[in-house]
C-alpha positions as YAML, in Angstrom:
chain: A
units: angstrom
residues:
- id: 1
  name: MET
  ca: [121.76, 82.16, 61.59]
- id: 2
  name: GLU
  ca: [118.64, 80.61, 63.18]
- id: 3
  name: SER
  ca: [120.73, 78.70, 65.71]
- id: 4
  name: LEU
  ca: [122.52, 81.91, 66.70]
- id: 5
  name: LEU
  ca: [119.17, 83.62, 67.32]
- id: 6
  name: ARG
  ca: [117.90, 80.61, 69.29]
- id: 7
  name: ASP
  ca: [121.02, 80.61, 71.48]
- id: 8
  name: ARG
  ca: [120.76, 84.33, 72.16]
- id: 9
  name: LYS
  ca: [117.07, 84.07, 72.92]
- id: 10
  name: LYS
  ca: [117.85, 81.43, 75.58]
- id: 11
  name: ASN
  ca: [120.06, 83.98, 77.35]
- id: 12
  name: LEU
  ca: [117.42, 86.73, 77.47]
- id: 13
  name: LYS
  ca: [116.10, 87.60, 80.88]
- id: 14
  name: PRO
  ca: [112.38, 86.75, 81.15]
- id: 15
  name: THR
  ca: [110.15, 89.76, 81.72]
- id: 16
  name: ASN
  ca: [106.50, 90.49, 82.31]
- id: 17
  name: THR
  ca: [104.59, 93.34, 80.70]
- id: 18
  name: ILE
  ca: [101.96, 95.36, 82.55]
- id: 19
  name: LEU
  ca: [99.15, 96.55, 80.30]
- id: 20
  name: THR
  ca: [96.44, 99.02, 81.34]
- id: 21
  name: ASN
  ca: [93.21, 99.21, 79.34]
- id: 22
  name: ASN
  ca: [91.05, 102.32, 78.87]
- id: 23
  name: LEU
  ca: [89.01, 101.43, 81.98]
- id: 24
  name: GLY
  ca: [92.11, 101.53, 84.16]
- id: 25
  name: GLU
  ca: [92.26, 97.75, 84.63]
- id: 26
  name: LYS
  ca: [95.79, 96.31, 84.79]
- id: 27
  name: TYR
  ca: [96.86, 93.02, 83.25]
- id: 28
  name: GLU
  ca: [100.21, 91.25, 83.49]
- id: 29
  name: ILE
  ca: [101.44, 89.33, 80.44]
- id: 30
  name: ASN
  ca: [104.38, 86.93, 80.79]
- id: 31
  name: ASN
  ca: [106.80, 85.55, 78.16]
- id: 32
  name: GLU
  ca: [104.48, 82.68, 77.27]
- id: 33
  name: GLY
  ca: [101.63, 85.10, 76.56]
- id: 34
  name: PHE
  ca: [99.71, 84.19, 79.71]
- id: 35
  name: CYS
  ca: [97.64, 87.13, 80.88]
- id: 36
  name: LYS
  ca: [96.31, 87.70, 84.39]
- id: 37
  name: LYS
  ca: [94.35, 90.59, 85.82]
- id: 38
  name: ILE
  ca: [96.02, 92.58, 88.57]
- id: 39
  name: ASN
  ca: [93.66, 93.76, 91.29]
- id: 40
  name: ASP
  ca: [95.00, 97.27, 91.87]
- id: 41
  name: LYS
  ca: [93.22, 99.76, 89.67]
- id: 42
  name: CYS
  ca: [94.74, 102.89, 88.23]
- id: 43
  name: LEU
  ca: [93.48, 105.83, 86.22]
- id: 44
  name: PRO
  ca: [92.93, 105.24, 82.48]
- id: 45
  name: PHE
  ca: [95.09, 108.24, 81.61]
- id: 46
  name: VAL
  ca: [98.46, 109.66, 82.50]
- id: 47
  name: VAL
  ca: [98.41, 112.03, 85.44]
- id: 48
  name: ASP
  ca: [100.47, 115.13, 84.67]
- id: 49
  name: ASN
  ca: [101.80, 116.81, 87.79]
- id: 50
  name: LYS
  ca: [103.90, 119.40, 85.94]
- id: 51
  name: PRO
  ca: [101.94, 122.49, 84.88]
- id: 52
  name: ASP
  ca: [102.11, 123.63, 81.26]
- id: 53
  name: LEU
  ca: [101.63, 127.39, 81.48]
- id: 54
  name: GLU
  ca: [102.52, 128.14, 77.85]
- id: 55
  name: VAL
  ca: [100.01, 130.21, 75.87]
- id: 56
  name: VAL
  ca: [100.79, 130.54, 72.16]
- id: 57
  name: LYS
  ca: [99.37, 132.92, 69.59]
- id: 58
  name: ILE
  ca: [98.25, 131.08, 66.46]
- id: 59
  name: ILE
  ca: [96.87, 134.06, 64.52]
- id: 60
  name: ASP
  ca: [95.75, 137.51, 65.62]
- id: 61
  name: GLY
  ca: [93.21, 137.06, 68.40]
- id: 62
  name: VAL
  ca: [93.41, 133.24, 68.58]
- id: 63
  name: TYR
  ca: [95.50, 131.57, 71.28]
- id: 64
  name: LEU
  ca: [96.10, 127.94, 72.25]
- id: 65
  name: SER
  ca: [97.10, 126.26, 75.52]
- id: 66
  name: SER
  ca: [96.54, 123.39, 77.89]
- id: 67
  name: GLN
  ca: [94.06, 123.80, 80.74]
- id: 68
  name: ASP
  ca: [96.71, 125.09, 83.15]
- id: 69
  name: PRO
  ca: [96.88, 128.78, 82.09]
- id: 70
  name: ILE
  ca: [93.13, 129.28, 82.44]
- id: 71
  name: TYR
  ca: [93.59, 129.24, 86.21]
- id: 72
  name: CYS
  ca: [96.28, 131.93, 86.21]
- id: 73
  name: TYR
  ca: [94.79, 135.41, 85.92]
- id: 74
  name: ASP
  ca: [98.21, 137.03, 85.39]
- id: 75
  name: ILE
  ca: [98.87, 134.87, 82.31]
- id: 76
  name: LEU
  ca: [95.43, 135.63, 80.88]
- id: 77
  name: LYS
  ca: [95.94, 139.34, 81.55]
- id: 78
  name: GLU
  ca: [99.41, 139.25, 79.93]
- id: 79
  name: HIS
  ca: [97.87, 137.95, 76.68]
- id: 80
  name: LYS
  ca: [94.77, 140.16, 77.03]
- id: 81
  name: ILE
  ca: [92.49, 137.12, 76.91]
- id: 82
  name: GLN
  ca: [88.84, 138.11, 77.22]
- id: 83
  name: HIS
  ca: [87.26, 134.82, 76.08]
- id: 84
  name: ILE
  ca: [88.02, 131.16, 76.84]
- id: 85
  name: LEU
  ca: [86.73, 128.21, 74.81]
- id: 86
  name: SER
  ca: [87.09, 125.04, 76.88]
- id: 87
  name: LEU
  ca: [86.90, 121.74, 75.01]
- id: 88
  name: GLY
  ca: [86.06, 118.78, 77.22]
- id: 89
  name: ILE
  ca: [87.37, 120.44, 80.39]
- id: 90
  name: GLU
  ca: [85.01, 122.86, 82.11]
- id: 91
  name: PRO
  ca: [86.85, 125.28, 84.40]
- id: 92
  name: ASP
  ca: [85.71, 125.27, 88.00]
- id: 93
  name: ILE
  ca: [87.30, 128.67, 88.62]
- id: 94
  name: LYS
  ca: [86.24, 131.62, 86.46]
- id: 95
  name: PHE
  ca: [87.49, 135.20, 86.53]
- id: 96
  name: SER
  ca: [85.22, 138.22, 86.15]
- id: 97
  name: GLY
  ca: [85.71, 140.12, 82.90]
- id: 98
  name: ILE
  ca: [86.31, 136.91, 80.93]
- id: 99
  name: SER
  ca: [83.59, 135.15, 78.92]
- id: 100
  name: TYR
  ca: [83.62, 131.35, 79.13]
- id: 101
  name: TYR
  ca: [82.35, 128.83, 76.60]
- id: 102
  name: PHE
  ca: [82.31, 125.07, 77.15]
- id: 103
  name: ILE
  ca: [81.80, 122.27, 74.63]
- id: 104
  name: GLU
  ca: [81.84, 118.63, 75.70]
- id: 105
  name: ILE
  ca: [84.33, 116.97, 73.35]
- id: 106
  name: LEU
  ca: [86.06, 113.65, 73.98]
- id: 107
  name: ASP
  ca: [89.63, 112.94, 72.86]
- id: 108
  name: LEU
  ca: [88.80, 109.63, 71.20]
- id: 109
  name: PRO
  ca: [89.62, 108.78, 67.57]
- id: 110
  name: GLU
  ca: [86.04, 107.64, 66.96]
- id: 111
  name: PHE
  ca: [84.49, 110.83, 68.39]
- id: 112
  name: ASN
  ca: [82.73, 112.83, 65.66]
- id: 113
  name: LEU
  ca: [84.48, 116.15, 66.15]
- id: 114
  name: THR
  ca: [83.31, 117.58, 62.81]
- id: 115
  name: SER
  ca: [79.77, 117.88, 64.17]
- id: 116
  name: TYR
  ca: [81.12, 120.52, 66.60]
- id: 117
  name: PHE
  ca: [83.17, 122.50, 64.07]
- id: 118
  name: ASP
  ca: [80.54, 125.14, 63.26]
- id: 119
  name: LYS
  ca: [79.70, 125.80, 66.92]
- id: 120
  name: CYS
  ca: [83.40, 126.21, 67.76]
- id: 121
  name: PHE
  ca: [84.08, 128.29, 64.64]
- id: 122
  name: ASN
  ca: [81.24, 130.70, 65.50]
- id: 123
  name: ILE
  ca: [82.58, 131.21, 69.02]
- id: 124
  name: ILE
  ca: [86.15, 131.75, 67.79]
- id: 125
  name: ASP
  ca: [85.08, 134.06, 64.97]
- id: 126
  name: ASN
  ca: [82.84, 136.16, 67.25]
- id: 127
  name: CYS
  ca: [85.50, 136.46, 69.98]
- id: 128
  name: LYS
  ca: [88.84, 136.75, 68.14]
- id: 129
  name: ASP
  ca: [88.76, 140.55, 68.04]
- id: 130
  name: ASP
  ca: [89.00, 140.48, 71.86]
- id: 131
  name: ASN
  ca: [91.46, 137.53, 72.10]
- id: 132
  name: ILE
  ca: [90.15, 134.04, 72.66]
- id: 133
  name: LEU
  ca: [92.08, 131.21, 74.26]
- id: 134
  name: VAL
  ca: [91.12, 127.73, 73.04]
- id: 135
  name: HIS
  ca: [92.19, 124.87, 75.31]
- id: 136
  name: CYS
  ca: [91.56, 121.27, 76.23]
- id: 137
  name: ASN
  ca: [93.29, 119.15, 78.87]
- id: 138
  name: ALA
  ca: [96.82, 119.08, 77.46]
- id: 139
  name: GLY
  ca: [96.48, 121.38, 74.44]
- id: 140
  name: VAL
  ca: [97.73, 118.53, 72.27]
- id: 141
  name: SER
  ca: [94.74, 116.96, 70.46]
- id: 142
  name: ARG
  ca: [91.24, 118.49, 70.77]
- id: 143
  name: SER
  ca: [91.99, 122.22, 70.86]
- id: 144
  name: PRO
  ca: [94.70, 122.10, 68.15]
- id: 145
  name: THR
  ca: [92.31, 120.14, 65.92]
- id: 146
  name: ILE
  ca: [89.62, 122.80, 66.27]
- id: 147
  name: ILE
  ca: [92.12, 125.58, 65.53]
- id: 148
  name: ILE
  ca: [93.54, 123.71, 62.51]
- id: 149
  name: ALA
  ca: [90.00, 123.24, 61.17]
- id: 150
  name: TYR
  ca: [89.29, 126.94, 61.79]
- id: 151
  name: LEU
  ca: [92.42, 127.95, 59.85]
- id: 152
  name: ILE
  ca: [91.37, 125.71, 56.96]
- id: 153
  name: LYS
  ca: [87.87, 127.19, 56.77]
- id: 154
  name: TYR
  ca: [88.36, 130.85, 57.75]
- id: 155
  name: VAL
  ca: [91.96, 131.61, 56.80]
- id: 156
  name: ASN
  ca: [91.82, 129.50, 53.61]
- id: 157
  name: MET
  ca: [94.86, 127.41, 54.51]
- id: 158
  name: ASN
  ca: [95.23, 123.88, 53.23]
- id: 159
  name: PHE
  ca: [95.58, 121.05, 55.76]
- id: 160
  name: ASN
  ca: [99.39, 121.06, 55.73]
- id: 161
  name: GLU
  ca: [99.67, 124.84, 56.11]
- id: 162
  name: ALA
  ca: [97.18, 124.90, 58.98]
- id: 163
  name: PHE
  ca: [98.78, 121.93, 60.75]
- id: 164
  name: ASP
  ca: [102.29, 123.37, 60.33]
- id: 165
  name: THR
  ca: [101.16, 126.80, 61.62]
- id: 166
  name: VAL
  ca: [99.79, 125.28, 64.81]
- id: 167
  name: LYS
  ca: [102.67, 122.80, 65.23]
- id: 168
  name: LYS
  ca: [105.25, 125.57, 64.81]
- id: 169
  name: ALA
  ca: [103.60, 127.64, 67.54]
- id: 170
  name: ARG
  ca: [103.10, 124.65, 69.88]
- id: 171
  name: PRO
  ca: [105.47, 121.77, 69.00]
- id: 172
  name: CYS
  ca: [103.79, 119.25, 71.33]
- id: 173
  name: VAL
  ca: [100.62, 119.28, 69.20]
- id: 174
  name: ARG
  ca: [99.54, 115.79, 68.14]
- id: 175
  name: PRO
  ca: [95.85, 115.33, 67.30]
- id: 176
  name: ASN
  ca: [94.72, 111.73, 67.56]
- id: 177
  name: ASP
  ca: [94.55, 109.71, 64.32]
- id: 178
  name: GLY
  ca: [90.76, 109.93, 64.10]
- id: 179
  name: PHE
  ca: [90.86, 113.73, 64.35]
- id: 180
  name: ILE
  ca: [93.56, 113.92, 61.64]
- id: 181
  name: LYS
  ca: [91.38, 111.81, 59.36]
- id: 182
  name: GLN
  ca: [88.37, 114.06, 60.04]
- id: 183
  name: LEU
  ca: [90.45, 117.18, 59.33]
- id: 184
  name: LYS
  ca: [91.63, 115.80, 55.99]
- id: 185
  name: ILE
  ca: [88.08, 114.88, 54.98]
- id: 186
  name: ALA
  ca: [86.82, 118.33, 56.02]
- id: 187
  name: HIS
  ca: [89.59, 119.94, 53.98]
- id: 188
  name: GLU
  ca: [88.67, 117.89, 50.91]
- id: 189
  name: VAL
  ca: [85.01, 118.88, 51.28]
- id: 190
  name: ALA
  ca: [85.96, 122.56, 51.68]
- id: 191
  name: SER
  ca: [88.18, 122.52, 48.58]
...
Protein backbone atom coordinates (compact mmCIF):
# COMPACT_ATOMS: atom_id res chain seq x y z
CA MET A 1 0.00 0.00 0.00
CA GLU A 2 2.83 2.44 0.91
CA SER A 3 4.60 1.80 -2.39
CA LEU A 4 1.39 2.53 -4.30
CA LEU A 5 1.04 5.87 -2.49
CA ARG A 6 4.71 6.69 -3.12
CA ASP A 7 4.33 5.94 -6.83
CA ARG A 8 1.21 8.07 -7.14
CA LYS A 9 2.81 10.91 -5.22
CA LYS A 10 5.69 10.94 -7.74
CA ASN A 11 3.16 11.59 -10.51
CA LEU A 12 1.50 14.57 -8.80
CA LYS A 13 2.06 17.91 -10.43
CA PRO A 14 4.06 20.23 -8.14
CA THR A 15 2.16 23.32 -7.03
CA ASN A 16 2.79 26.44 -5.01
CA THR A 17 0.35 27.90 -2.52
CA ILE A 18 -0.17 31.64 -2.09
CA LEU A 19 -0.99 32.64 1.47
CA THR A 20 -2.12 36.12 2.54
CA ASN A 21 -1.83 37.14 6.20
CA ASN A 22 -4.12 39.58 8.01
CA LEU A 23 -1.83 42.49 7.08
CA GLY A 24 -2.29 41.80 3.38
CA GLU A 25 1.23 40.43 2.90
CA LYS A 26 1.50 37.56 0.40
CA TYR A 27 3.73 34.53 0.79
CA GLU A 28 4.38 31.71 -1.65
CA ILE A 29 4.91 28.21 -0.24
CA ASN A 30 6.28 25.46 -2.49
CA ASN A 31 6.07 21.64 -2.18
CA GLU A 32 9.16 21.47 0.01
CA GLY A 33 7.65 23.95 2.47
CA PHE A 34 9.94 26.80 1.42
CA CYS A 35 8.21 30.13 1.97
CA LYS A 36 9.07 33.41 0.28
CA LYS A 37 7.43 36.80 0.56
CA ILE A 38 5.84 38.19 -2.58
CA ASN A 39 6.24 41.93 -3.00
CA ASP A 40 2.79 42.84 -4.31
CA LYS A 41 0.47 43.72 -1.46
CA CYS A 42 -3.24 43.09 -1.39
CA LEU A 43 -6.08 43.92 0.97
CA PRO A 44 -6.38 41.75 4.11
CA PHE A 45 -10.02 41.00 3.32
CA VAL A 46 -12.12 39.87 0.41
CA VAL A 47 -13.47 42.69 -1.71
CA ASP A 48 -17.13 42.11 -2.50
CA ASN A 49 -18.23 43.82 -5.69
CA LYS A 50 -21.74 42.34 -5.71
CA PRO A 51 -24.24 44.29 -3.58
CA ASP A 52 -26.32 42.41 -1.01
CA LEU A 53 -29.53 44.43 -0.81
CA GLU A 54 -31.48 41.91 1.28
CA VAL A 55 -33.12 43.23 4.45
CA VAL A 56 -34.67 40.56 6.68
CA LYS A 57 -37.10 40.92 9.55
CA ILE A 58 -35.92 38.98 12.61
CA ILE A 59 -38.73 39.95 15.00
CA ASP A 60 -41.24 42.80 14.96
CA GLY A 61 -39.28 46.03 14.61
CA VAL A 62 -35.81 44.43 14.31
CA TYR A 63 -34.20 44.00 10.89
CA LEU A 64 -30.82 42.69 9.74
CA SER A 65 -28.71 43.34 6.63
CA SER A 66 -25.28 43.98 5.23
CA GLN A 67 -24.11 47.58 4.79
CA ASP A 68 -25.45 47.81 1.24
CA PRO A 69 -29.16 48.56 1.94
CA ILE A 70 -28.35 51.51 4.21
CA TYR A 71 -27.44 53.50 1.10
CA CYS A 72 -30.72 52.81 -0.68
CA TYR A 73 -33.50 55.06 0.56
CA ASP A 74 -36.19 53.10 -1.33
CA ILE A 75 -35.27 49.88 0.49
CA LEU A 76 -35.27 51.63 3.87
CA LYS A 77 -38.63 53.22 3.06
CA GLU A 78 -40.06 49.86 1.93
CA HIS A 79 -39.28 48.36 5.36
CA LYS A 80 -40.24 51.57 7.21
CA ILE A 81 -36.79 51.77 8.79
CA GLN A 82 -36.48 54.82 11.03
CA HIS A 83 -33.30 53.83 12.90
CA ILE A 84 -30.00 52.27 11.81
CA LEU A 85 -27.46 50.68 14.15
CA SER A 86 -24.12 50.40 12.35
CA LEU A 87 -21.56 48.01 13.83
CA GLY A 88 -18.01 48.71 12.74
CA ILE A 89 -19.06 50.47 9.52
CA GLU A 90 -20.08 54.11 9.86
CA PRO A 91 -22.23 55.28 6.94
CA ASP A 92 -20.89 58.26 5.04
CA ILE A 93 -24.30 58.98 3.54
CA LYS A 94 -27.25 59.57 5.88
CA PHE A 95 -30.88 60.25 5.02
CA SER A 96 -33.03 62.80 6.85
CA GLY A 97 -35.79 61.25 8.94
CA ILE A 98 -33.59 58.32 9.97
CA SER A 99 -31.69 58.17 13.27
CA TYR A 100 -28.18 56.72 13.06
CA TYR A 101 -26.17 54.97 15.78
CA PHE A 102 -22.60 53.79 15.36
CA ILE A 103 -20.57 51.42 17.54
CA GLU A 104 -16.98 50.55 16.69
CA ILE A 105 -16.88 46.75 16.75
CA LEU A 106 -14.22 44.61 15.09
CA ASP A 107 -14.98 41.23 13.51
CA LEU A 108 -12.17 39.40 15.27
CA PRO A 109 -12.63 36.26 17.40
CA GLU A 110 -10.64 37.82 20.25
CA PHE A 111 -12.68 41.06 20.26
CA ASN A 112 -14.70 41.39 23.48
CA LEU A 113 -18.13 41.89 21.97
CA THR A 114 -19.98 41.20 25.24
CA SER A 115 -18.78 44.54 26.61
CA TYR A 116 -20.94 46.22 23.93
CA PHE A 117 -24.07 44.10 24.45
CA ASP A 118 -25.88 46.47 26.83
CA LYS A 119 -25.23 49.56 24.70
CA CYS A 120 -26.52 47.75 21.58
CA PHE A 121 -29.48 46.24 23.46
CA ASN A 122 -30.56 49.67 24.75
CA ILE A 123 -30.47 51.14 21.25
CA ILE A 124 -32.41 48.21 19.77
CA ASP A 125 -34.96 48.15 22.59
CA ASN A 126 -35.55 51.91 22.43
CA CYS A 127 -35.91 51.93 18.62
CA LYS A 128 -37.70 48.68 17.74
CA ASP A 129 -41.17 50.24 17.90
CA ASP A 130 -40.14 52.40 14.91
CA ASN A 131 -38.16 49.68 13.05
CA ILE A 132 -34.42 49.46 13.49
CA LEU A 133 -32.00 47.98 10.98
CA VAL A 134 -28.87 46.43 12.50
CA HIS A 135 -25.98 45.94 10.07
CA CYS A 136 -22.25 45.44 9.79
CA ASN A 137 -20.14 45.03 6.66
CA ALA A 138 -21.56 41.75 5.33
CA GLY A 139 -24.37 41.08 7.81
CA VAL A 140 -22.76 37.73 8.56
CA SER A 141 -20.89 37.97 11.88
CA ARG A 142 -21.11 41.15 14.02
CA SER A 143 -24.71 42.24 13.48
CA PRO A 144 -26.18 38.70 13.67
CA THR A 145 -24.26 38.13 16.91
CA ILE A 146 -25.75 41.25 18.48
CA ILE A 147 -29.26 40.26 17.38
CA ILE A 148 -28.82 36.68 18.64
CA ALA A 149 -27.66 38.04 22.00
CA TYR A 150 -30.64 40.42 22.05
CA LEU A 151 -33.06 37.54 21.40
CA ILE A 152 -31.48 35.54 24.22
CA LYS A 153 -31.79 38.40 26.72
CA TYR A 154 -35.00 40.18 25.71
CA VAL A 155 -37.08 37.49 23.99
CA ASN A 156 -35.98 34.75 26.43
CA MET A 157 -34.78 32.40 23.70
CA ASN A 158 -32.03 29.91 24.37
CA PHE A 159 -28.87 30.06 22.24
CA ASN A 160 -30.07 27.49 19.70
CA GLU A 161 -33.50 29.09 19.26
CA ALA A 162 -31.99 32.55 18.82
CA PHE A 163 -29.30 31.34 16.41
CA ASP A 164 -31.82 29.32 14.37
CA THR A 165 -34.24 32.28 14.20
CA VAL A 166 -31.57 34.54 12.75
CA LYS A 167 -30.09 31.84 10.48
CA LYS A 168 -33.53 30.99 9.08
CA ALA A 169 -34.16 34.63 8.19
CA ARG A 170 -30.65 35.17 6.76
CA PRO A 171 -29.00 31.86 5.80
CA CYS A 172 -25.55 33.38 5.18
CA VAL A 173 -25.17 34.21 8.88
CA ARG A 174 -21.94 32.84 10.37
CA PRO A 175 -20.61 34.61 13.47
CA ASN A 176 -16.90 34.04 14.01
CA ASP A 177 -15.89 31.34 16.50
CA GLY A 178 -14.97 33.83 19.22
CA PHE A 179 -18.39 35.49 19.00
CA ILE A 180 -20.15 32.09 19.18
CA LYS A 181 -18.17 31.28 22.32
CA GLN A 182 -19.10 34.65 23.86
CA LEU A 183 -22.78 34.10 23.01
CA LYS A 184 -22.79 30.69 24.68
CA ILE A 185 -21.13 32.08 27.81
CA ALA A 186 -23.59 34.98 27.91
CA HIS A 187 -26.48 32.53 27.57
CA GLU A 188 -25.16 30.42 30.46
CA VAL A 189 -24.83 33.51 32.64
CA ALA A 190 -28.36 34.64 31.74
CA SER A 191 -29.86 31.22 32.54
